Amino acid sequence: MKTGKFLLLIITGTLLLHSCSKEINLEQLNQFNQKVLFQYEYINYAWGRQHNGWFADSTGVIYTYNLPTGWNFCNVNETLTEEQMESNISKCVNTGVYYSQNDLFSAYTLFKAAESGSVSDPVHEMCDAGARIYSCFIYNPTDKTYKKVLLKEIGDWKIENNSNAAKNIVKVMESISNELITHQKL
């Protein structure tokens, strides 16, 4: 009787381990090489000051912000230092919403391809709508900077990164936004 239970336990454990093979492994997690992955940002100064959005980090934590003071915007090279990024994150609120590290890692592997994508010329579409900006970041450990990669901007102007990688990353980001809306965090 005990042998049968032990055998059943081994079979169940083996099946359980096999079924989890698509989960992120420690080796993949260590390949993130950066804390901050994405940023969604809404900026509009037409009818009062509006500046809000969210960040996703490599652990799956989603942080939101609304009218932060002392915010660090990217420089002309579209970069932030690690200290500036940490300062921005310190002005955010941990939403308690976590996103799948598997999905984040899948999107992260597309960052370099998105960086190489061609970006459309701006097309004027609206007035006083502001800008909804989807971006990912590529961390450079040598100079400790985050390079912002524009994926999509909509609002007064429409600008799109035409790479398939960028489009796929935006889908993940839209899923995160929907998750935040569902949990009334955005």
Short mmCIF file of N, CA and C in Angstrom, two decimals:
data_model
loop_
_atom_site.label_atom_id
_atom_site.label_comp_id
_atom_site.label_asym_id
_atom_site.label_seq_id
_atom_site.Cartn_x
_atom_site.Cartn_y
_atom_site.Cartn_z
N MET A 1 0.82 -1.19 0.00
CA MET A 1 0.00 0.00 0.00
C MET A 1 0.86 1.26 0.00
N LYS A 2 1.90 1.28 0.87
CA LYS A 2 2.78 2.44 0.93
C LYS A 2 3.56 2.60 -0.36
N THR A 3 3.94 1.49 -1.00
CA THR A 3 4.67 1.54 -2.25
C THR A 3 3.82 2.18 -3.34
N GLY A 4 2.53 1.86 -3.38
CA GLY A 4 1.62 2.43 -4.37
C GLY A 4 1.47 3.93 -4.19
N LYS A 5 1.36 4.39 -2.94
CA LYS A 5 1.25 5.83 -2.68
C LYS A 5 2.54 6.55 -3.06
N PHE A 6 3.67 5.91 -2.75
CA PHE A 6 4.97 6.50 -3.08
C PHE A 6 5.13 6.61 -4.59
N LEU A 7 4.75 5.56 -5.32
CA LEU A 7 4.83 5.56 -6.78
C LEU A 7 3.92 6.63 -7.36
N LEU A 8 2.70 6.75 -6.81
CA LEU A 8 1.76 7.77 -7.26
C LEU A 8 2.33 9.17 -7.02
N LEU A 9 2.99 9.36 -5.88
CA LEU A 9 3.60 10.65 -5.56
C LEU A 9 4.71 10.98 -6.55
N ILE A 10 5.53 10.01 -6.90
CA ILE A 10 6.63 10.23 -7.85
C ILE A 10 6.07 10.56 -9.23
N ILE A 11 5.07 9.84 -9.67
CA ILE A 11 4.47 10.10 -10.99
C ILE A 11 3.84 11.49 -11.02
N THR A 12 3.10 11.83 -9.97
CA THR A 12 2.45 13.15 -9.90
C THR A 12 3.50 14.26 -9.89
N GLY A 13 4.56 14.08 -9.12
CA GLY A 13 5.64 15.08 -9.06
C GLY A 13 6.32 15.26 -10.40
N THR A 14 6.57 14.15 -11.10
CA THR A 14 7.19 14.21 -12.42
C THR A 14 6.30 14.94 -13.40
N LEU A 15 5.01 14.63 -13.40
CA LEU A 15 4.08 15.32 -14.30
C LEU A 15 3.98 16.80 -13.97
N LEU A 16 3.98 17.12 -12.70
CA LEU A 16 3.91 18.52 -12.28
C LEU A 16 5.14 19.29 -12.75
N LEU A 17 6.32 18.72 -12.57
CA LEU A 17 7.54 19.37 -13.02
C LEU A 17 7.55 19.52 -14.53
N HIS A 18 7.09 18.51 -15.25
CA HIS A 18 7.06 18.57 -16.71
C HIS A 18 6.08 19.64 -17.19
N SER A 19 4.94 19.77 -16.51
CA SER A 19 3.93 20.74 -16.93
C SER A 19 4.38 22.17 -16.69
N CYS A 20 5.36 22.39 -15.83
CA CYS A 20 5.86 23.73 -15.53
C CYS A 20 7.06 24.09 -16.39
N SER A 21 7.35 23.32 -17.40
CA SER A 21 8.55 23.55 -18.18
C SER A 21 8.52 24.87 -18.93
N LYS A 22 7.35 25.48 -19.12
CA LYS A 22 7.28 26.76 -19.81
C LYS A 22 7.46 27.94 -18.86
N GLU A 23 7.58 27.66 -17.58
CA GLU A 23 7.78 28.73 -16.61
C GLU A 23 9.19 29.29 -16.77
N ILE A 24 9.36 30.52 -16.39
CA ILE A 24 10.67 31.15 -16.46
C ILE A 24 11.62 30.43 -15.51
N ASN A 25 12.85 30.21 -15.95
CA ASN A 25 13.81 29.58 -15.06
C ASN A 25 14.78 30.63 -14.53
N LEU A 26 15.55 30.26 -13.53
CA LEU A 26 16.45 31.21 -12.87
C LEU A 26 17.45 31.79 -13.86
N GLU A 27 17.92 30.99 -14.79
CA GLU A 27 18.88 31.48 -15.78
C GLU A 27 18.27 32.60 -16.61
N GLN A 28 16.99 32.44 -17.03
CA GLN A 28 16.32 33.50 -17.79
C GLN A 28 16.15 34.74 -16.93
N LEU A 29 15.74 34.56 -15.68
CA LEU A 29 15.51 35.69 -14.80
C LEU A 29 16.78 36.52 -14.65
N ASN A 30 17.92 35.88 -14.56
CA ASN A 30 19.19 36.59 -14.44
C ASN A 30 19.58 37.31 -15.72
N GLN A 31 18.96 36.96 -16.85
CA GLN A 31 19.28 37.60 -18.11
C GLN A 31 18.56 38.92 -18.31
N PHE A 32 17.66 39.29 -17.40
CA PHE A 32 17.01 40.59 -17.53
C PHE A 32 18.05 41.71 -17.52
N ASN A 33 19.03 41.63 -16.63
CA ASN A 33 20.12 42.61 -16.55
C ASN A 33 19.67 44.04 -16.30
N GLN A 34 18.44 44.24 -15.92
CA GLN A 34 17.97 45.59 -15.65
C GLN A 34 16.73 45.51 -14.78
N LYS A 35 16.47 46.59 -14.07
CA LYS A 35 15.30 46.61 -13.19
C LYS A 35 14.05 47.03 -13.94
N VAL A 36 14.10 48.18 -14.62
CA VAL A 36 12.92 48.74 -15.27
C VAL A 36 12.84 48.25 -16.71
N LEU A 37 11.64 47.79 -17.10
CA LEU A 37 11.45 47.27 -18.46
C LEU A 37 10.62 48.21 -19.33
N PHE A 38 9.43 48.58 -18.85
CA PHE A 38 8.49 49.36 -19.66
C PHE A 38 8.04 50.61 -18.93
N GLN A 39 7.54 51.55 -19.73
CA GLN A 39 6.85 52.71 -19.18
C GLN A 39 5.71 53.09 -20.10
N TYR A 40 4.53 53.27 -19.50
CA TYR A 40 3.40 53.89 -20.19
C TYR A 40 3.24 55.26 -19.55
N GLU A 41 3.10 56.28 -20.37
CA GLU A 41 3.05 57.64 -19.83
C GLU A 41 2.00 58.45 -20.57
N TYR A 42 1.21 59.20 -19.81
CA TYR A 42 0.25 60.14 -20.39
C TYR A 42 0.63 61.54 -19.93
N ILE A 43 0.82 62.43 -20.90
CA ILE A 43 1.16 63.82 -20.60
C ILE A 43 0.22 64.72 -21.38
N ASN A 44 -0.37 65.70 -20.68
CA ASN A 44 -1.23 66.67 -21.34
C ASN A 44 -1.24 67.94 -20.50
N TYR A 45 -0.90 69.05 -21.14
CA TYR A 45 -0.90 70.34 -20.45
C TYR A 45 -1.96 71.27 -21.03
N ALA A 46 -2.85 70.75 -21.87
CA ALA A 46 -3.83 71.60 -22.55
C ALA A 46 -4.86 72.18 -21.59
N TRP A 47 -5.41 71.39 -20.71
CA TRP A 47 -6.46 71.83 -19.79
C TRP A 47 -6.05 71.54 -18.35
N GLY A 48 -4.91 72.04 -17.98
CA GLY A 48 -4.36 71.72 -16.66
C GLY A 48 -3.25 70.70 -16.84
N ARG A 49 -2.46 70.55 -15.81
CA ARG A 49 -1.29 69.66 -15.89
C ARG A 49 -1.70 68.22 -15.60
N GLN A 50 -1.43 67.36 -16.55
CA GLN A 50 -1.65 65.93 -16.37
C GLN A 50 -0.37 65.18 -16.73
N HIS A 51 0.08 64.37 -15.82
CA HIS A 51 1.25 63.52 -16.07
C HIS A 51 1.10 62.29 -15.18
N ASN A 52 0.76 61.18 -15.81
CA ASN A 52 0.59 59.94 -15.05
C ASN A 52 0.99 58.76 -15.91
N GLY A 53 1.08 57.61 -15.28
CA GLY A 53 1.43 56.41 -16.01
C GLY A 53 1.88 55.30 -15.10
N TRP A 54 2.65 54.38 -15.66
CA TRP A 54 3.13 53.24 -14.89
C TRP A 54 4.45 52.72 -15.44
N PHE A 55 5.15 52.00 -14.59
CA PHE A 55 6.37 51.27 -14.93
C PHE A 55 6.15 49.80 -14.62
N ALA A 56 6.81 48.92 -15.36
CA ALA A 56 6.88 47.50 -15.01
C ALA A 56 8.35 47.18 -14.79
N ASP A 57 8.64 46.48 -13.69
CA ASP A 57 10.03 46.08 -13.47
C ASP A 57 10.21 44.60 -13.77
N SER A 58 11.44 44.14 -13.70
CA SER A 58 11.76 42.77 -14.12
C SER A 58 11.24 41.70 -13.17
N THR A 59 10.75 42.08 -12.00
CA THR A 59 10.16 41.09 -11.10
C THR A 59 8.66 40.97 -11.30
N GLY A 60 8.10 41.80 -12.19
CA GLY A 60 6.67 41.77 -12.45
C GLY A 60 5.88 42.79 -11.67
N VAL A 61 6.55 43.60 -10.85
CA VAL A 61 5.86 44.63 -10.06
C VAL A 61 5.48 45.79 -10.98
N ILE A 62 4.25 46.27 -10.82
CA ILE A 62 3.76 47.41 -11.59
C ILE A 62 3.64 48.60 -10.64
N TYR A 63 4.29 49.69 -11.01
CA TYR A 63 4.29 50.93 -10.22
C TYR A 63 3.53 52.01 -11.00
N THR A 64 2.70 52.79 -10.32
CA THR A 64 2.00 53.90 -10.97
C THR A 64 2.46 55.23 -10.40
N TYR A 65 2.22 56.28 -11.16
CA TYR A 65 2.52 57.63 -10.70
C TYR A 65 1.48 58.59 -11.24
N ASN A 66 1.28 59.69 -10.51
CA ASN A 66 0.34 60.73 -10.92
C ASN A 66 0.88 62.07 -10.44
N LEU A 67 1.21 62.93 -11.37
CA LEU A 67 1.76 64.26 -11.09
C LEU A 67 2.94 64.23 -10.12
N PRO A 68 3.95 63.44 -10.43
CA PRO A 68 5.11 63.38 -9.53
C PRO A 68 5.91 64.68 -9.59
N THR A 69 6.43 65.10 -8.46
CA THR A 69 7.28 66.29 -8.43
C THR A 69 8.74 65.86 -8.57
N GLY A 70 9.52 66.72 -9.22
CA GLY A 70 10.94 66.41 -9.40
C GLY A 70 11.20 65.25 -10.34
N TRP A 71 10.32 65.07 -11.31
CA TRP A 71 10.43 63.96 -12.25
C TRP A 71 11.62 64.15 -13.19
N ASN A 72 12.30 63.07 -13.50
CA ASN A 72 13.41 63.09 -14.45
C ASN A 72 12.92 62.63 -15.81
N PHE A 73 12.93 63.53 -16.77
CA PHE A 73 12.60 63.16 -18.15
C PHE A 73 13.90 62.80 -18.87
N CYS A 74 13.79 62.03 -19.92
CA CYS A 74 14.97 61.64 -20.70
C CYS A 74 15.64 62.87 -21.29
N ASN A 75 16.95 62.77 -21.47
CA ASN A 75 17.70 63.85 -22.11
C ASN A 75 17.53 63.78 -23.63
N VAL A 76 18.26 64.61 -24.36
CA VAL A 76 18.12 64.66 -25.82
C VAL A 76 18.50 63.34 -26.48
N ASN A 77 19.31 62.53 -25.81
CA ASN A 77 19.69 61.21 -26.34
C ASN A 77 18.71 60.13 -25.92
N GLU A 78 17.59 60.55 -25.30
CA GLU A 78 16.56 59.62 -24.83
C GLU A 78 17.11 58.65 -23.78
N THR A 79 17.96 59.15 -22.89
CA THR A 79 18.50 58.30 -21.82
C THR A 79 18.26 58.92 -20.45
N LEU A 80 18.25 58.04 -19.47
CA LEU A 80 18.22 58.40 -18.06
C LEU A 80 19.36 57.65 -17.38
N THR A 81 19.97 58.28 -16.40
CA THR A 81 20.96 57.55 -15.61
C THR A 81 20.22 56.58 -14.69
N GLU A 82 20.95 55.62 -14.19
CA GLU A 82 20.36 54.67 -13.24
C GLU A 82 19.81 55.41 -12.02
N GLU A 83 20.53 56.42 -11.56
CA GLU A 83 20.08 57.21 -10.40
C GLU A 83 18.78 57.95 -10.71
N GLN A 84 18.68 58.51 -11.91
CA GLN A 84 17.46 59.22 -12.30
C GLN A 84 16.28 58.25 -12.37
N MET A 85 16.52 57.07 -12.92
CA MET A 85 15.45 56.07 -13.00
C MET A 85 15.02 55.65 -11.60
N GLU A 86 15.97 55.40 -10.72
CA GLU A 86 15.64 55.02 -9.34
C GLU A 86 14.87 56.14 -8.65
N SER A 87 15.24 57.38 -8.92
CA SER A 87 14.53 58.52 -8.35
C SER A 87 13.08 58.54 -8.84
N ASN A 88 12.88 58.30 -10.14
CA ASN A 88 11.52 58.25 -10.68
C ASN A 88 10.71 57.13 -10.04
N ILE A 89 11.31 55.96 -9.92
CA ILE A 89 10.61 54.82 -9.31
C ILE A 89 10.25 55.13 -7.86
N SER A 90 11.11 55.87 -7.17
CA SER A 90 10.82 56.21 -5.76
C SER A 90 9.60 57.12 -5.63
N LYS A 91 9.21 57.76 -6.71
CA LYS A 91 8.05 58.65 -6.70
C LYS A 91 6.77 57.90 -7.09
N CYS A 92 6.90 56.60 -7.31
CA CYS A 92 5.77 55.77 -7.74
C CYS A 92 5.17 54.99 -6.58
N VAL A 93 4.00 54.44 -6.84
CA VAL A 93 3.30 53.62 -5.86
C VAL A 93 3.29 52.18 -6.37
N ASN A 94 3.69 51.25 -5.52
CA ASN A 94 3.58 49.83 -5.85
C ASN A 94 2.10 49.49 -5.81
N THR A 95 1.56 49.06 -6.94
CA THR A 95 0.12 48.82 -7.05
C THR A 95 -0.32 47.53 -6.39
N GLY A 96 0.62 46.63 -6.13
CA GLY A 96 0.24 45.31 -5.64
C GLY A 96 -0.19 44.40 -6.78
N VAL A 97 -0.17 44.93 -7.99
CA VAL A 97 -0.49 44.14 -9.18
C VAL A 97 0.84 43.62 -9.74
N TYR A 98 0.89 42.33 -9.99
CA TYR A 98 2.09 41.71 -10.53
C TYR A 98 1.76 41.12 -11.89
N TYR A 99 2.70 41.22 -12.80
CA TYR A 99 2.51 40.69 -14.14
C TYR A 99 3.43 39.49 -14.34
N SER A 100 3.01 38.58 -15.18
CA SER A 100 3.75 37.34 -15.42
C SER A 100 5.19 37.60 -15.87
N GLN A 101 6.14 37.04 -15.14
CA GLN A 101 7.54 37.17 -15.54
C GLN A 101 7.80 36.47 -16.87
N ASN A 102 7.05 35.42 -17.15
CA ASN A 102 7.20 34.75 -18.45
C ASN A 102 6.88 35.70 -19.58
N ASP A 103 5.74 36.41 -19.46
CA ASP A 103 5.35 37.35 -20.51
C ASP A 103 6.32 38.52 -20.58
N LEU A 104 6.77 38.98 -19.42
CA LEU A 104 7.74 40.07 -19.41
C LEU A 104 9.04 39.65 -20.08
N PHE A 105 9.50 38.44 -19.78
CA PHE A 105 10.75 37.98 -20.38
C PHE A 105 10.60 37.82 -21.89
N SER A 106 9.46 37.30 -22.33
CA SER A 106 9.21 37.16 -23.77
C SER A 106 9.27 38.52 -24.46
N ALA A 107 8.68 39.53 -23.83
CA ALA A 107 8.72 40.88 -24.39
C ALA A 107 10.14 41.45 -24.34
N TYR A 108 10.83 41.20 -23.23
CA TYR A 108 12.19 41.71 -23.05
C TYR A 108 13.12 41.22 -24.16
N THR A 109 12.93 40.01 -24.62
CA THR A 109 13.79 39.47 -25.68
C THR A 109 13.58 40.20 -27.01
N LEU A 110 12.53 41.01 -27.10
CA LEU A 110 12.23 41.76 -28.33
C LEU A 110 12.77 43.19 -28.31
N PHE A 111 13.32 43.63 -27.18
CA PHE A 111 13.72 45.03 -27.03
C PHE A 111 14.73 45.46 -28.10
N LYS A 112 15.75 44.66 -28.34
CA LYS A 112 16.79 45.04 -29.32
C LYS A 112 16.20 45.16 -30.73
N ALA A 113 15.30 44.24 -31.07
CA ALA A 113 14.66 44.31 -32.39
C ALA A 113 13.79 45.57 -32.49
N ALA A 114 13.11 45.92 -31.41
CA ALA A 114 12.30 47.14 -31.40
C ALA A 114 13.20 48.38 -31.54
N GLU A 115 14.35 48.34 -30.89
CA GLU A 115 15.28 49.47 -30.98
C GLU A 115 15.73 49.70 -32.42
N SER A 116 15.82 48.62 -33.19
CA SER A 116 16.26 48.72 -34.59
C SER A 116 15.12 49.07 -35.54
N GLY A 117 13.89 49.08 -35.04
CA GLY A 117 12.73 49.35 -35.90
C GLY A 117 12.69 50.78 -36.38
N SER A 118 12.14 50.96 -37.57
CA SER A 118 11.97 52.32 -38.09
C SER A 118 10.77 52.97 -37.41
N VAL A 119 10.89 54.26 -37.16
CA VAL A 119 9.82 55.00 -36.50
C VAL A 119 9.18 55.92 -37.53
N SER A 120 7.85 55.89 -37.57
CA SER A 120 7.11 56.69 -38.55
C SER A 120 7.28 58.18 -38.27
N ASP A 121 7.08 58.98 -39.30
CA ASP A 121 7.03 60.43 -39.10
C ASP A 121 5.78 60.76 -38.30
N PRO A 122 5.83 61.79 -37.47
CA PRO A 122 4.65 62.17 -36.70
C PRO A 122 3.51 62.62 -37.63
N VAL A 123 2.31 62.16 -37.31
CA VAL A 123 1.11 62.55 -38.05
C VAL A 123 0.19 63.24 -37.07
N HIS A 124 -0.20 64.48 -37.39
CA HIS A 124 -1.10 65.22 -36.50
C HIS A 124 -2.50 64.63 -36.60
N GLU A 125 -3.06 64.22 -35.46
CA GLU A 125 -4.37 63.58 -35.46
C GLU A 125 -5.42 64.31 -34.63
N MET A 126 -5.02 64.95 -33.52
CA MET A 126 -5.99 65.58 -32.63
C MET A 126 -5.40 66.87 -32.07
N CYS A 127 -6.24 67.59 -31.35
CA CYS A 127 -5.79 68.78 -30.63
C CYS A 127 -6.16 68.63 -29.17
N ASP A 128 -5.28 69.02 -28.29
CA ASP A 128 -5.50 69.00 -26.85
C ASP A 128 -5.71 67.61 -26.27
N ALA A 129 -5.29 66.58 -26.98
CA ALA A 129 -5.44 65.20 -26.49
C ALA A 129 -4.21 64.74 -25.71
N GLY A 130 -3.14 65.48 -25.77
CA GLY A 130 -1.93 65.08 -25.07
C GLY A 130 -1.20 63.97 -25.80
N ALA A 131 -0.43 63.22 -25.04
CA ALA A 131 0.36 62.13 -25.61
C ALA A 131 0.29 60.91 -24.70
N ARG A 132 -0.04 59.78 -25.29
CA ARG A 132 0.03 58.48 -24.61
C ARG A 132 1.23 57.76 -25.22
N ILE A 133 2.23 57.53 -24.38
CA ILE A 133 3.51 57.06 -24.89
C ILE A 133 3.83 55.68 -24.31
N TYR A 134 4.11 54.74 -25.20
CA TYR A 134 4.52 53.38 -24.83
C TYR A 134 6.01 53.26 -25.14
N SER A 135 6.79 52.91 -24.12
CA SER A 135 8.24 52.80 -24.29
C SER A 135 8.79 51.60 -23.55
N CYS A 136 9.91 51.10 -24.04
CA CYS A 136 10.68 50.12 -23.28
C CYS A 136 12.06 50.72 -23.07
N PHE A 137 12.82 50.12 -22.18
CA PHE A 137 14.15 50.64 -21.87
C PHE A 137 15.19 49.55 -22.05
N ILE A 138 16.34 49.95 -22.58
CA ILE A 138 17.49 49.05 -22.69
C ILE A 138 18.58 49.60 -21.79
N TYR A 139 18.98 48.78 -20.83
CA TYR A 139 19.97 49.20 -19.84
C TYR A 139 21.38 48.96 -20.35
N ASN A 140 22.25 49.95 -20.19
CA ASN A 140 23.65 49.83 -20.54
C ASN A 140 24.45 49.77 -19.23
N PRO A 141 24.95 48.58 -18.86
CA PRO A 141 25.66 48.45 -17.58
C PRO A 141 27.01 49.19 -17.55
N THR A 142 27.58 49.46 -18.70
CA THR A 142 28.88 50.15 -18.75
C THR A 142 28.77 51.58 -18.23
N ASP A 143 27.80 52.33 -18.77
CA ASP A 143 27.64 53.71 -18.30
C ASP A 143 26.43 53.89 -17.39
N LYS A 144 25.79 52.78 -17.03
CA LYS A 144 24.66 52.78 -16.09
C LYS A 144 23.56 53.74 -16.51
N THR A 145 23.13 53.56 -17.77
CA THR A 145 22.04 54.38 -18.28
C THR A 145 20.94 53.50 -18.87
N TYR A 146 19.75 54.05 -18.89
CA TYR A 146 18.61 53.43 -19.53
C TYR A 146 18.31 54.19 -20.82
N LYS A 147 18.29 53.50 -21.94
CA LYS A 147 17.95 54.09 -23.23
C LYS A 147 16.48 53.83 -23.50
N LYS A 148 15.73 54.90 -23.71
CA LYS A 148 14.30 54.80 -23.99
C LYS A 148 14.09 54.46 -25.46
N VAL A 149 13.26 53.45 -25.72
CA VAL A 149 12.91 53.06 -27.08
C VAL A 149 11.43 53.34 -27.27
N LEU A 150 11.11 54.26 -28.16
CA LEU A 150 9.71 54.59 -28.44
C LEU A 150 9.06 53.44 -29.20
N LEU A 151 7.95 52.96 -28.67
CA LEU A 151 7.21 51.89 -29.32
C LEU A 151 5.98 52.44 -30.04
N LYS A 152 5.31 53.40 -29.37
CA LYS A 152 4.09 53.96 -29.94
C LYS A 152 3.72 55.22 -29.18
N GLU A 153 3.25 56.22 -29.90
CA GLU A 153 2.70 57.42 -29.28
C GLU A 153 1.39 57.75 -29.99
N ILE A 154 0.36 57.99 -29.20
CA ILE A 154 -0.93 58.39 -29.76
C ILE A 154 -1.45 59.59 -28.98
N GLY A 155 -2.31 60.36 -29.62
CA GLY A 155 -2.86 61.56 -29.01
C GLY A 155 -2.86 62.67 -30.03
N ASP A 156 -2.27 63.82 -29.67
CA ASP A 156 -2.17 64.92 -30.64
C ASP A 156 -1.42 64.46 -31.88
N TRP A 157 -0.40 63.67 -31.66
CA TRP A 157 0.42 63.14 -32.74
C TRP A 157 0.44 61.62 -32.67
N LYS A 158 0.52 61.01 -33.82
CA LYS A 158 0.65 59.55 -33.89
C LYS A 158 2.04 59.22 -34.44
N ILE A 159 2.77 58.45 -33.66
CA ILE A 159 4.10 57.99 -34.07
C ILE A 159 4.17 56.51 -33.74
N GLU A 160 4.62 55.70 -34.69
CA GLU A 160 4.70 54.26 -34.44
C GLU A 160 6.06 53.71 -34.81
N ASN A 161 6.54 52.83 -33.96
CA ASN A 161 7.70 52.02 -34.28
C ASN A 161 7.14 50.88 -35.14
N ASN A 162 7.61 50.77 -36.37
CA ASN A 162 7.02 49.84 -37.33
C ASN A 162 7.50 48.40 -37.21
N SER A 163 8.36 48.11 -36.27
CA SER A 163 8.84 46.73 -36.13
C SER A 163 7.76 45.85 -35.51
N ASN A 164 7.74 44.60 -35.92
CA ASN A 164 6.81 43.63 -35.31
C ASN A 164 7.11 43.46 -33.83
N ALA A 165 8.38 43.56 -33.47
CA ALA A 165 8.77 43.45 -32.06
C ALA A 165 8.07 44.53 -31.24
N ALA A 166 8.09 45.76 -31.72
CA ALA A 166 7.45 46.87 -31.00
C ALA A 166 5.96 46.63 -30.86
N LYS A 167 5.34 46.17 -31.92
CA LYS A 167 3.89 45.90 -31.87
C LYS A 167 3.57 44.82 -30.83
N ASN A 168 4.40 43.80 -30.75
CA ASN A 168 4.18 42.73 -29.77
C ASN A 168 4.41 43.22 -28.34
N ILE A 169 5.40 44.08 -28.14
CA ILE A 169 5.64 44.63 -26.81
C ILE A 169 4.46 45.51 -26.39
N VAL A 170 3.94 46.30 -27.32
CA VAL A 170 2.78 47.16 -27.01
C VAL A 170 1.59 46.31 -26.59
N LYS A 171 1.40 45.15 -27.22
CA LYS A 171 0.29 44.26 -26.81
C LYS A 171 0.44 43.85 -25.35
N VAL A 172 1.65 43.52 -24.93
CA VAL A 172 1.90 43.17 -23.53
C VAL A 172 1.59 44.37 -22.64
N MET A 173 2.04 45.54 -23.06
CA MET A 173 1.80 46.75 -22.27
C MET A 173 0.31 47.08 -22.17
N GLU A 174 -0.42 46.89 -23.26
CA GLU A 174 -1.87 47.12 -23.21
C GLU A 174 -2.54 46.14 -22.27
N SER A 175 -2.03 44.92 -22.22
CA SER A 175 -2.55 43.92 -21.28
C SER A 175 -2.30 44.37 -19.84
N ILE A 176 -1.13 44.94 -19.58
CA ILE A 176 -0.83 45.45 -18.24
C ILE A 176 -1.78 46.60 -17.89
N SER A 177 -2.00 47.51 -18.84
CA SER A 177 -2.93 48.62 -18.60
C SER A 177 -4.32 48.10 -18.28
N ASN A 178 -4.77 47.10 -19.03
CA ASN A 178 -6.09 46.51 -18.77
C ASN A 178 -6.15 45.88 -17.38
N GLU A 179 -5.06 45.24 -16.98
CA GLU A 179 -4.98 44.64 -15.64
C GLU A 179 -5.09 45.72 -14.56
N LEU A 180 -4.42 46.83 -14.78
CA LEU A 180 -4.49 47.94 -13.82
C LEU A 180 -5.89 48.54 -13.76
N ILE A 181 -6.53 48.67 -14.91
CA ILE A 181 -7.91 49.19 -14.95
C ILE A 181 -8.84 48.24 -14.22
N THR A 182 -8.68 46.94 -14.45
CA THR A 182 -9.51 45.93 -13.78
C THR A 182 -9.39 46.04 -12.26
N HIS A 183 -8.18 46.29 -11.78
CA HIS A 183 -7.94 46.40 -10.34
C HIS A 183 -8.08 47.84 -9.84
N GLN A 184 -8.60 48.73 -10.70
CA GLN A 184 -8.83 50.14 -10.37
C GLN A 184 -7.57 50.81 -9.83
N LYS A 185 -6.45 50.52 -10.47
CA LYS A 185 -5.18 51.11 -10.07
C LYS A 185 -4.70 52.16 -11.08
N LEU A 186 -5.44 52.34 -12.17
CA LEU A 186 -5.03 53.29 -13.20
C LEU A 186 -6.14 54.27 -13.45
#
